[in-house]
mmCIF file of C-alpha atoms in Angstrom:
data_model
loop_
_atom_site.group_PDB
_atom_site.id
_atom_site.type_symbol
_atom_site.label_atom_id
_atom_site.label_comp_id
_atom_site.label_asym_id
_atom_site.label_seq_id
_atom_site.Cartn_x
_atom_site.Cartn_y
_atom_site.Cartn_z
ATOM 1 C CA MET D 1 79.958 32.437 -39.563
ATOM 2 C CA LYS D 2 78.932 29.057 -40.948
ATOM 3 C CA ASN D 3 75.794 27.553 -39.480
ATOM 4 C CA ARG D 4 74.143 24.168 -39.945
ATOM 5 C CA ALA D 5 70.400 23.823 -39.396
ATOM 6 C CA LEU D 6 67.279 21.753 -40.132
ATOM 7 C CA PHE D 7 64.376 22.529 -42.465
ATOM 8 C CA GLY D 8 61.453 20.245 -43.205
ATOM 9 C CA ARG D 9 58.131 19.611 -44.891
ATOM 10 C CA LYS D 10 55.650 16.787 -45.571
ATOM 11 C CA TYR D 11 56.672 13.143 -45.813
ATOM 12 C CA LEU D 12 59.627 13.540 -43.444
ATOM 13 C CA ASP D 13 61.385 15.592 -46.100
ATOM 14 C CA ILE D 14 64.147 17.029 -43.900
ATOM 15 C CA GLN D 15 67.079 19.053 -45.164
ATOM 16 C CA ILE D 16 70.314 19.790 -43.330
ATOM 17 C CA ARG D 17 71.413 23.141 -44.721
ATOM 18 C CA ASP D 18 74.681 24.993 -44.372
ATOM 19 C CA LEU D 19 73.923 28.685 -43.872
ATOM 20 C CA GLU D 20 75.927 31.865 -43.563
ATOM 21 C CA LEU D 21 75.187 33.838 -40.412
ATOM 22 C CA PRO D 22 76.119 37.540 -40.457
ATOM 23 C CA ALA D 23 77.808 39.248 -37.530
ATOM 24 C CA PRO D 24 75.426 40.336 -34.771
ATOM 25 C CA GLY D 25 73.645 43.634 -35.338
ATOM 26 C CA PRO D 26 73.913 46.365 -32.682
ATOM 27 C CA THR D 27 71.191 44.886 -30.436
ATOM 28 C CA GLN D 28 71.745 41.230 -31.312
ATOM 29 C CA ALA D 29 73.643 38.350 -29.768
ATOM 30 C CA LEU D 30 75.137 35.287 -31.414
ATOM 31 C CA ILE D 31 74.099 32.175 -29.489
ATOM 32 C CA GLU D 32 75.545 28.693 -29.663
ATOM 33 C CA ILE D 33 72.531 26.379 -29.415
ATOM 34 C CA LYS D 34 72.943 23.653 -26.810
ATOM 35 C CA ALA D 35 69.424 22.161 -26.881
ATOM 36 C CA CYS D 36 66.182 22.659 -28.803
ATOM 37 C CA GLY D 37 62.936 20.922 -27.969
ATOM 38 C CA VAL D 38 60.900 19.351 -30.755
ATOM 39 C CA CYS D 39 57.488 21.019 -30.835
ATOM 40 C CA GLY D 40 54.266 19.469 -32.077
ATOM 41 C CA THR D 41 54.308 22.206 -34.709
ATOM 42 C CA ASP D 42 57.630 20.880 -36.028
ATOM 43 C CA LEU D 43 56.140 17.394 -36.247
ATOM 44 C CA ASN D 44 53.078 18.766 -38.019
ATOM 45 C CA PHE D 45 55.323 20.414 -40.601
ATOM 46 C CA ILE D 46 57.209 17.202 -41.439
ATOM 47 C CA ARG D 47 53.969 15.241 -41.581
ATOM 48 C CA ASP D 48 51.490 17.613 -43.248
ATOM 49 C CA TRP D 49 53.100 20.825 -44.586
ATOM 50 C CA GLU D 50 53.024 20.729 -48.402
ATOM 51 C CA GLU D 51 54.539 24.107 -49.264
ATOM 52 C CA ASP D 52 58.155 25.288 -49.044
ATOM 53 C CA TYR D 53 60.504 23.939 -46.383
ATOM 54 C CA MET D 54 59.891 25.330 -42.909
ATOM 55 C CA PRO D 55 62.647 26.117 -40.391
ATOM 56 C CA LEU D 56 62.456 23.574 -37.573
ATOM 57 C CA GLY D 57 62.817 24.346 -33.908
ATOM 58 C CA HIS D 58 62.091 27.298 -31.622
ATOM 59 C CA GLU D 59 62.434 25.879 -28.077
ATOM 60 C CA ILE D 60 66.016 27.056 -27.638
ATOM 61 C CA ALA D 61 68.586 27.122 -24.853
ATOM 62 C CA GLY D 62 72.215 28.038 -25.452
ATOM 63 C CA VAL D 63 75.153 30.222 -24.547
ATOM 64 C CA VAL D 64 76.062 33.689 -25.819
ATOM 65 C CA LEU D 65 79.227 33.780 -27.933
ATOM 66 C CA GLU D 66 79.234 37.388 -29.159
ATOM 67 C CA THR D 67 77.182 40.548 -28.690
ATOM 68 C CA GLY D 68 76.444 43.618 -30.771
ATOM 69 C CA SER D 69 77.732 47.073 -29.919
ATOM 70 C CA ALA D 70 74.519 48.233 -28.200
ATOM 71 C CA VAL D 71 73.819 45.106 -26.141
ATOM 72 C CA THR D 72 73.770 45.696 -22.382
ATOM 73 C CA GLY D 73 73.403 43.245 -19.521
ATOM 74 C CA ILE D 74 74.277 40.189 -21.619
ATOM 75 C CA LYS D 75 77.895 39.093 -21.979
ATOM 76 C CA PRO D 76 79.628 36.277 -23.842
ATOM 77 C CA GLY D 77 79.377 33.141 -21.737
ATOM 78 C CA THR D 78 75.874 33.929 -20.447
ATOM 79 C CA LYS D 79 73.466 30.986 -20.572
ATOM 80 C CA VAL D 80 70.200 32.063 -22.178
ATOM 81 C CA ILE D 81 66.787 30.813 -23.197
ATOM 82 C CA VAL D 82 65.659 32.372 -26.480
ATOM 83 C CA GLU D 83 62.122 33.662 -26.860
ATOM 84 C CA ASP D 84 60.991 32.878 -30.406
ATOM 85 C CA CYS D 85 58.805 36.016 -30.548
ATOM 86 C CA THR D 86 59.309 38.936 -28.173
ATOM 87 C CA MET D 87 57.156 41.998 -27.612
ATOM 88 C CA CYS D 88 58.612 45.218 -28.999
ATOM 89 C CA GLY D 89 57.717 47.321 -25.948
ATOM 90 C CA GLY D 90 57.070 50.459 -27.994
ATOM 91 C CA CYS D 91 53.944 49.905 -30.122
ATOM 92 C CA PRO D 92 50.525 51.314 -29.090
ATOM 93 C CA ASP D 93 49.375 47.974 -27.670
ATOM 94 C CA CYS D 94 52.556 47.442 -25.649
ATOM 95 C CA LYS D 95 52.327 51.030 -24.370
ATOM 96 C CA ALA D 96 48.679 50.461 -23.393
ATOM 97 C CA GLY D 97 49.590 47.454 -21.249
ATOM 98 C CA HIS D 98 48.631 44.794 -23.768
ATOM 99 C CA PRO D 99 51.936 43.297 -24.954
ATOM 100 C CA GLU D 100 50.050 40.121 -25.895
ATOM 101 C CA LEU D 101 48.634 42.115 -28.832
ATOM 102 C CA CYS D 102 52.024 43.353 -30.077
ATOM 103 C CA ARG D 103 52.396 43.149 -33.857
ATOM 104 C CA ARG D 104 55.954 44.487 -34.099
ATOM 105 C CA MET D 105 57.571 41.523 -32.419
ATOM 106 C CA HIS D 106 61.236 40.642 -32.468
ATOM 107 C CA SER D 107 61.556 37.158 -33.919
ATOM 108 C CA ILE D 108 64.280 34.680 -34.789
ATOM 109 C CA ASN D 109 63.684 35.547 -38.448
ATOM 110 C CA GLY D 110 63.017 32.085 -39.832
ATOM 111 C CA VAL D 111 66.352 30.648 -38.677
ATOM 112 C CA PRO D 112 65.862 27.147 -37.230
ATOM 113 C CA GLY D 113 66.410 26.516 -33.562
ATOM 114 C CA MET D 114 67.490 23.027 -34.538
ATOM 115 C CA GLY D 115 70.908 24.185 -35.578
ATOM 116 C CA LYS D 116 74.310 25.094 -34.236
ATOM 117 C CA TYR D 117 73.946 28.872 -33.920
ATOM 118 C CA ILE D 118 71.304 31.562 -34.001
ATOM 119 C CA LEU D 119 71.101 35.358 -33.890
ATOM 120 C CA ALA D 120 68.543 36.899 -31.553
ATOM 121 C CA ASP D 121 67.711 40.375 -30.299
ATOM 122 C CA GLN D 122 68.816 41.034 -26.725
ATOM 123 C CA ALA D 123 65.158 41.608 -25.780
ATOM 124 C CA ALA D 124 64.472 37.934 -26.579
ATOM 125 C CA LEU D 125 67.094 36.540 -24.205
ATOM 126 C CA VAL D 126 66.274 35.183 -20.759
ATOM 127 C CA PRO D 127 69.485 34.556 -18.770
ATOM 128 C CA PHE D 128 69.477 31.464 -16.569
ATOM 129 C CA ASP D 129 71.695 29.250 -14.479
ATOM 130 C CA GLY D 130 71.453 26.160 -12.318
ATOM 131 C CA VAL D 131 69.609 23.986 -14.855
ATOM 132 C CA ASP D 132 70.850 21.728 -17.635
ATOM 133 C CA PHE D 133 70.445 23.237 -21.124
ATOM 134 C CA ARG D 134 68.083 20.469 -22.214
ATOM 135 C CA PHE D 135 65.766 21.124 -19.255
ATOM 136 C CA ALA D 136 65.922 24.869 -19.897
ATOM 137 C CA ALA D 137 64.689 24.144 -23.440
ATOM 138 C CA LEU D 138 61.350 23.057 -21.905
ATOM 139 C CA THR D 139 60.721 26.694 -20.928
ATOM 140 C CA GLU D 140 59.025 27.643 -24.205
ATOM 141 C CA PRO D 141 56.391 24.850 -24.293
ATOM 142 C CA LEU D 142 55.769 25.316 -20.580
ATOM 143 C CA ALA D 143 55.191 29.029 -21.247
ATOM 144 C CA VAL D 144 52.623 28.026 -23.882
ATOM 145 C CA ALA D 145 50.871 25.877 -21.278
ATOM 146 C CA CYS D 146 51.011 28.664 -18.694
ATOM 147 C CA CYS D 147 49.467 31.078 -21.186
ATOM 148 C CA ALA D 148 46.537 28.708 -21.800
ATOM 149 C CA VAL D 149 45.985 27.920 -18.124
ATOM 150 C CA LEU D 150 46.145 31.550 -17.024
ATOM 151 C CA SER D 151 43.722 32.433 -19.816
ATOM 152 C CA ALA D 152 41.318 29.790 -18.504
ATOM 153 C CA ASP D 153 41.213 31.543 -15.097
ATOM 154 C CA ILE D 154 40.536 28.333 -13.175
ATOM 155 C CA PRO D 155 38.493 28.817 -10.004
ATOM 156 C CA LEU D 156 40.204 27.632 -6.823
ATOM 157 C CA GLY D 157 39.393 23.965 -6.378
ATOM 158 C CA GLY D 158 37.633 23.935 -9.755
ATOM 159 C CA THR D 159 37.297 21.121 -12.264
ATOM 160 C CA VAL D 160 39.170 21.062 -15.568
ATOM 161 C CA ALA D 161 39.167 18.788 -18.600
ATOM 162 C CA VAL D 162 42.366 18.895 -20.647
ATOM 163 C CA VAL D 163 41.834 17.521 -24.146
ATOM 164 C CA GLY D 164 44.938 15.904 -25.632
ATOM 165 C CA PRO D 165 47.720 14.005 -23.798
ATOM 166 C CA GLY D 166 50.607 15.383 -25.845
ATOM 167 C CA PRO D 167 53.432 17.351 -24.199
ATOM 168 C CA ILE D 168 51.458 20.603 -24.133
ATOM 169 C CA GLY D 169 48.372 18.868 -22.745
ATOM 170 C CA LEU D 170 50.423 17.178 -20.034
ATOM 171 C CA LEU D 171 52.121 20.460 -19.161
ATOM 172 C CA CYS D 172 48.717 22.179 -19.038
ATOM 173 C CA ALA D 173 47.412 19.471 -16.696
ATOM 174 C CA LYS D 174 50.335 19.975 -14.324
ATOM 175 C CA VAL D 175 50.022 23.766 -14.374
ATOM 176 C CA CYS D 176 46.260 23.461 -13.728
ATOM 177 C CA LEU D 177 47.040 21.526 -10.560
ATOM 178 C CA LEU D 178 49.665 24.087 -9.530
ATOM 179 C CA ARG D 179 47.124 26.804 -10.213
ATOM 180 C CA GLY D 180 44.674 25.297 -7.723
ATOM 181 C CA ALA D 181 42.408 23.000 -9.729
ATOM 182 C CA GLY D 182 40.708 20.402 -7.542
ATOM 183 C CA ARG D 183 40.322 17.759 -10.247
ATOM 184 C CA VAL D 184 41.883 17.499 -13.691
ATOM 185 C CA PHE D 185 40.455 15.055 -16.224
ATOM 186 C CA LEU D 186 42.766 14.204 -19.121
ATOM 187 C CA LEU D 187 41.051 13.219 -22.371
ATOM 188 C CA GLY D 188 43.015 10.983 -24.740
ATOM 189 C CA HIS D 189 43.058 7.820 -26.821
ATOM 190 C CA ARG D 190 43.548 4.273 -25.592
ATOM 191 C CA ASN D 191 47.122 3.228 -24.907
ATOM 192 C CA VAL D 192 47.812 1.094 -27.985
ATOM 193 C CA THR D 193 51.169 2.534 -29.054
ATOM 194 C CA PRO D 194 54.204 2.907 -26.786
ATOM 195 C CA ALA D 195 53.867 6.700 -27.040
ATOM 196 C CA GLN D 196 50.199 6.701 -26.004
ATOM 197 C CA LYS D 197 50.930 4.398 -23.094
ATOM 198 C CA ALA D 198 53.855 6.516 -21.885
ATOM 199 C CA ARG D 199 51.845 9.727 -22.022
ATOM 200 C CA LEU D 200 48.866 8.349 -20.136
ATOM 201 C CA GLU D 201 51.198 6.890 -17.507
ATOM 202 C CA LEU D 202 52.828 10.299 -17.102
ATOM 203 C CA ALA D 203 49.400 11.900 -16.662
ATOM 204 C CA GLU D 204 48.844 9.685 -13.637
ATOM 205 C CA LYS D 205 52.295 10.531 -12.219
ATOM 206 C CA LEU D 206 51.539 14.231 -12.586
ATOM 207 C CA GLY D 207 48.399 13.876 -10.470
ATOM 208 C CA CYS D 208 45.562 13.888 -13.010
ATOM 209 C CA HIS D 209 42.328 12.796 -11.346
ATOM 210 C CA LYS D 210 41.153 10.532 -14.174
ATOM 211 C CA ILE D 211 42.122 9.508 -17.698
ATOM 212 C CA VAL D 212 39.107 9.472 -20.024
ATOM 213 C CA LEU D 213 39.400 7.580 -23.324
ATOM 214 C CA THR D 214 37.336 9.453 -25.892
ATOM 215 C CA GLU D 215 36.972 6.602 -28.395
ATOM 216 C CA LYS D 216 34.653 4.877 -25.910
ATOM 217 C CA LYS D 217 30.930 5.231 -26.565
ATOM 218 C CA ASP D 218 29.376 7.888 -24.327
ATOM 219 C CA TRP D 219 32.766 8.665 -22.798
ATOM 220 C CA GLU D 220 31.480 11.997 -21.527
ATOM 221 C CA LYS D 221 29.294 10.167 -18.971
ATOM 222 C CA GLU D 222 32.460 9.323 -17.013
ATOM 223 C CA ILE D 223 32.994 13.023 -16.381
ATOM 224 C CA LEU D 224 29.348 13.988 -15.954
ATOM 225 C CA ALA D 225 28.900 11.212 -13.362
ATOM 226 C CA GLU D 226 31.317 13.145 -11.130
ATOM 227 C CA CYS D 227 30.477 16.639 -12.371
ATOM 228 C CA PRO D 228 26.760 16.526 -13.238
ATOM 229 C CA SER D 229 26.710 20.172 -14.321
ATOM 230 C CA GLY D 230 29.914 19.792 -16.336
ATOM 231 C CA VAL D 231 33.459 20.957 -15.635
ATOM 232 C CA ASP D 232 34.342 24.570 -14.939
ATOM 233 C CA ARG D 233 37.011 24.804 -17.624
ATOM 234 C CA VAL D 234 38.180 22.930 -20.711
ATOM 235 C CA ILE D 235 41.606 23.346 -22.328
ATOM 236 C CA VAL D 236 41.888 21.860 -25.828
ATOM 237 C CA THR D 237 45.472 21.133 -26.889
ATOM 238 C CA SER D 238 44.697 18.576 -29.626
ATOM 239 C CA PRO D 239 43.540 19.399 -33.200
ATOM 240 C CA PRO D 240 40.557 21.735 -33.744
ATOM 241 C CA ARG D 241 37.998 18.943 -34.152
ATOM 242 C CA SER D 242 38.529 18.196 -30.459
ATOM 243 C CA ILE D 243 36.810 21.434 -29.470
ATOM 244 C CA ASP D 244 33.512 19.593 -29.865
ATOM 245 C CA ASP D 245 34.635 17.114 -27.194
ATOM 246 C CA GLY D 246 35.151 20.000 -24.832
ATOM 247 C CA LEU D 247 31.704 21.380 -25.523
ATOM 248 C CA LYS D 248 30.191 18.053 -24.430
ATOM 249 C CA VAL D 249 31.423 18.427 -20.864
ATOM 250 C CA ILE D 250 31.637 22.173 -20.164
ATOM 251 C CA ARG D 251 29.199 23.578 -17.631
ATOM 252 C CA TYR D 252 26.759 26.442 -18.072
ATOM 253 C CA GLY D 253 28.814 29.628 -18.045
ATOM 254 C CA GLY D 254 32.080 27.718 -18.420
ATOM 255 C CA THR D 255 35.115 28.550 -20.524
ATOM 256 C CA VAL D 256 36.754 26.531 -23.302
ATOM 257 C CA VAL D 257 40.321 27.591 -24.113
ATOM 258 C CA PHE D 258 41.728 26.123 -27.316
ATOM 259 C CA LEU D 259 45.230 26.136 -28.780
ATOM 260 C CA GLY D 260 45.517 22.963 -30.867
ATOM 261 C CA LEU D 261 46.423 23.476 -34.532
ATOM 262 C CA SER D 262 46.300 21.371 -37.691
ATOM 263 C CA PHE D 263 48.107 21.885 -41.003
ATOM 264 C CA LYS D 264 46.205 19.173 -42.834
ATOM 265 C CA PRO D 265 44.071 20.808 -45.535
ATOM 266 C CA GLY D 266 40.580 21.401 -44.185
ATOM 267 C CA GLU D 267 41.246 20.135 -40.657
ATOM 268 C CA ASN D 268 41.580 23.687 -39.388
ATOM 269 C CA LEU D 269 37.883 24.141 -40.154
ATOM 270 C CA ILE D 270 35.232 22.793 -37.782
ATOM 271 C CA SER D 271 31.511 23.180 -37.137
ATOM 272 C CA PHE D 272 29.785 23.317 -33.767
ATOM 273 C CA ASP D 273 26.372 24.144 -32.329
ATOM 274 C CA VAL D 274 26.444 27.912 -31.923
ATOM 275 C CA ASN D 275 22.982 27.927 -30.328
ATOM 276 C CA HIS D 276 24.240 25.589 -27.609
ATOM 277 C CA ALA D 277 27.194 27.877 -26.903
ATOM 278 C CA ILE D 278 25.020 30.983 -26.777
ATOM 279 C CA PHE D 279 22.172 29.558 -24.700
ATOM 280 C CA ASN D 280 24.652 28.080 -22.222
ATOM 281 C CA LYS D 281 26.811 31.228 -22.054
ATOM 282 C CA ILE D 282 29.951 29.311 -22.948
ATOM 283 C CA THR D 283 33.077 31.383 -23.510
ATOM 284 C CA LEU D 284 35.382 30.220 -26.319
ATOM 285 C CA LYS D 285 38.916 31.632 -26.001
ATOM 286 C CA PRO D 286 41.778 30.981 -28.408
ATOM 287 C CA SER D 287 45.234 30.944 -26.869
ATOM 288 C CA PHE D 288 48.323 31.830 -28.899
ATOM 289 C CA ALA D 289 51.514 32.341 -26.907
ATOM 290 C CA GLU D 290 53.104 34.976 -29.120
ATOM 291 C CA PRO D 291 54.682 37.221 -28.161
ATOM 292 C CA ALA D 292 56.317 35.324 -25.320
ATOM 293 C CA ILE D 293 55.230 36.523 -21.887
ATOM 294 C CA ASN D 294 55.676 33.724 -19.337
ATOM 295 C CA PHE D 295 59.289 32.599 -19.867
ATOM 296 C CA PRO D 296 60.657 33.721 -16.460
ATOM 297 C CA LEU D 297 57.700 32.115 -14.681
ATOM 298 C CA SER D 298 58.079 28.916 -16.682
ATOM 299 C CA PHE D 299 61.798 28.661 -16.049
ATOM 300 C CA GLU D 300 61.252 29.109 -12.313
ATOM 301 C CA LEU D 301 58.734 26.238 -12.329
ATOM 302 C CA ILE D 302 61.410 24.066 -13.948
ATOM 303 C CA ARG D 303 64.252 25.275 -11.720
ATOM 304 C CA SER D 304 62.237 24.686 -8.545
ATOM 305 C CA GLY D 305 61.149 21.225 -9.620
ATOM 306 C CA ALA D 306 57.467 22.161 -9.536
ATOM 307 C CA VAL D 307 57.362 20.923 -13.141
ATOM 308 C CA PRO D 308 59.659 17.866 -13.448
ATOM 309 C CA ALA D 309 61.375 18.456 -16.790
ATOM 310 C CA GLU D 310 63.163 15.110 -16.643
ATOM 311 C CA LEU D 311 59.820 13.271 -16.897
ATOM 312 C CA PHE D 312 58.911 15.081 -20.113
ATOM 313 C CA GLN D 313 62.165 14.946 -22.063
ATOM 314 C CA THR D 314 62.543 11.274 -22.888
ATOM 315 C CA HIS D 315 64.421 11.019 -26.210
ATOM 316 C CA PHE D 316 67.291 12.915 -27.815
ATOM 317 C CA CYS D 317 68.778 13.223 -31.286
ATOM 318 C CA ALA D 318 71.342 15.136 -33.343
ATOM 319 C CA PHE D 319 71.730 15.911 -37.055
ATOM 320 C CA ASP D 320 72.517 12.350 -38.103
ATOM 321 C CA ASP D 321 69.659 10.561 -36.377
ATOM 322 C CA CYS D 322 66.908 13.202 -36.277
ATOM 323 C CA ARG D 323 64.975 11.820 -39.243
ATOM 324 C CA SER D 324 64.849 8.352 -37.742
ATOM 325 C CA LEU D 325 63.641 9.616 -34.365
ATOM 326 C CA PHE D 326 61.076 11.984 -35.868
ATOM 327 C CA GLY D 327 59.675 9.168 -37.991
ATOM 328 C CA SER D 328 59.348 6.921 -34.962
ATOM 329 C CA VAL D 329 57.619 9.721 -33.049
ATOM 330 C CA LEU D 330 55.072 10.234 -35.829
ATOM 331 C CA LYS D 331 54.338 6.492 -35.868
ATOM 332 C CA GLY D 332 54.133 6.230 -32.090
ATOM 333 C CA GLU D 333 56.730 3.456 -32.110
ATOM 334 C CA LEU D 334 58.690 4.715 -29.095
ATOM 335 C CA PRO D 335 57.543 5.741 -25.600
ATOM 336 C CA VAL D 336 58.292 9.374 -26.411
ATOM 337 C CA ILE D 337 56.899 12.262 -24.422
ATOM 338 C CA LYS D 338 59.102 15.100 -25.640
ATOM 339 C CA PRO D 339 62.038 14.729 -28.069
ATOM 340 C CA VAL D 340 64.967 17.135 -27.805
ATOM 341 C CA PHE D 341 67.502 18.046 -30.480
ATOM 342 C CA LEU D 342 71.083 18.331 -29.238
ATOM 343 C CA PRO D 343 73.437 19.815 -31.866
ATOM 344 C CA LYS D 344 76.688 17.882 -32.332
#
């Protein structure tokens, strides 16, 4: 079958490639992609990635067209969300009850989610109904946020600082509140661009206690004035250098969860005061949501309206206008929260 899909690298160098998709293997399904969210990782690739073209898109919702001979429980016509990486279920870590450590994952094998079709193993498919495809495509980033928030183990009524007002940061803030946080501080930059303004406005709609602008001198005093001992938890969704911001406001014995990446050379490396972390018994926990674990939970939060998908997904594009929209997103020219690719 002929497929059309997007690949990209630095300087908005985006290719639309025509690919040949083989017939589904015994445990695979052929899915027609109906919507694919644009992840911050995709934007990082087309801004910073200097090596070979990367497949774009992994936040996928679609409909099954064909199944392999050994597929059970999934039929053509089934609406599905596609997990980009799925636990194998049979390795020693999976068998020991630690699927989050699986290293034999099923994956979408480097085929872009921003395309017309994709092959995926039946284990990676989450059937759904009752929600528009584009809203269902928010399941993957929401699962990333759920993974980070659950890892933070927020105490009931506790205080949390979320660093970074991008889509993942905003989703984390909302899930923190659903999880029982008493106050959520969102750390971001001043609302100069339309995108920054839109994201900080959404933070208020979602119920964040206070927006703290980190370019202000002594910004941390705004948080410490309310939480003199520091906040119970910090979740860092912005680039690695932001971890230091979290360390400024975390309490003694607190936990800093971090998941923000950078593909700019050298920006993945940071320095921090190890003595401070040790003497203050601060726990530093990376969060990486592969393999996928929280898709059913995340979809239910969307289906129930607990997480309002329509507030996050603000702009849409197809093959012909994706480069223009992505460029505007990188420049902050539009009030974009979360772009979504809709194949046409």
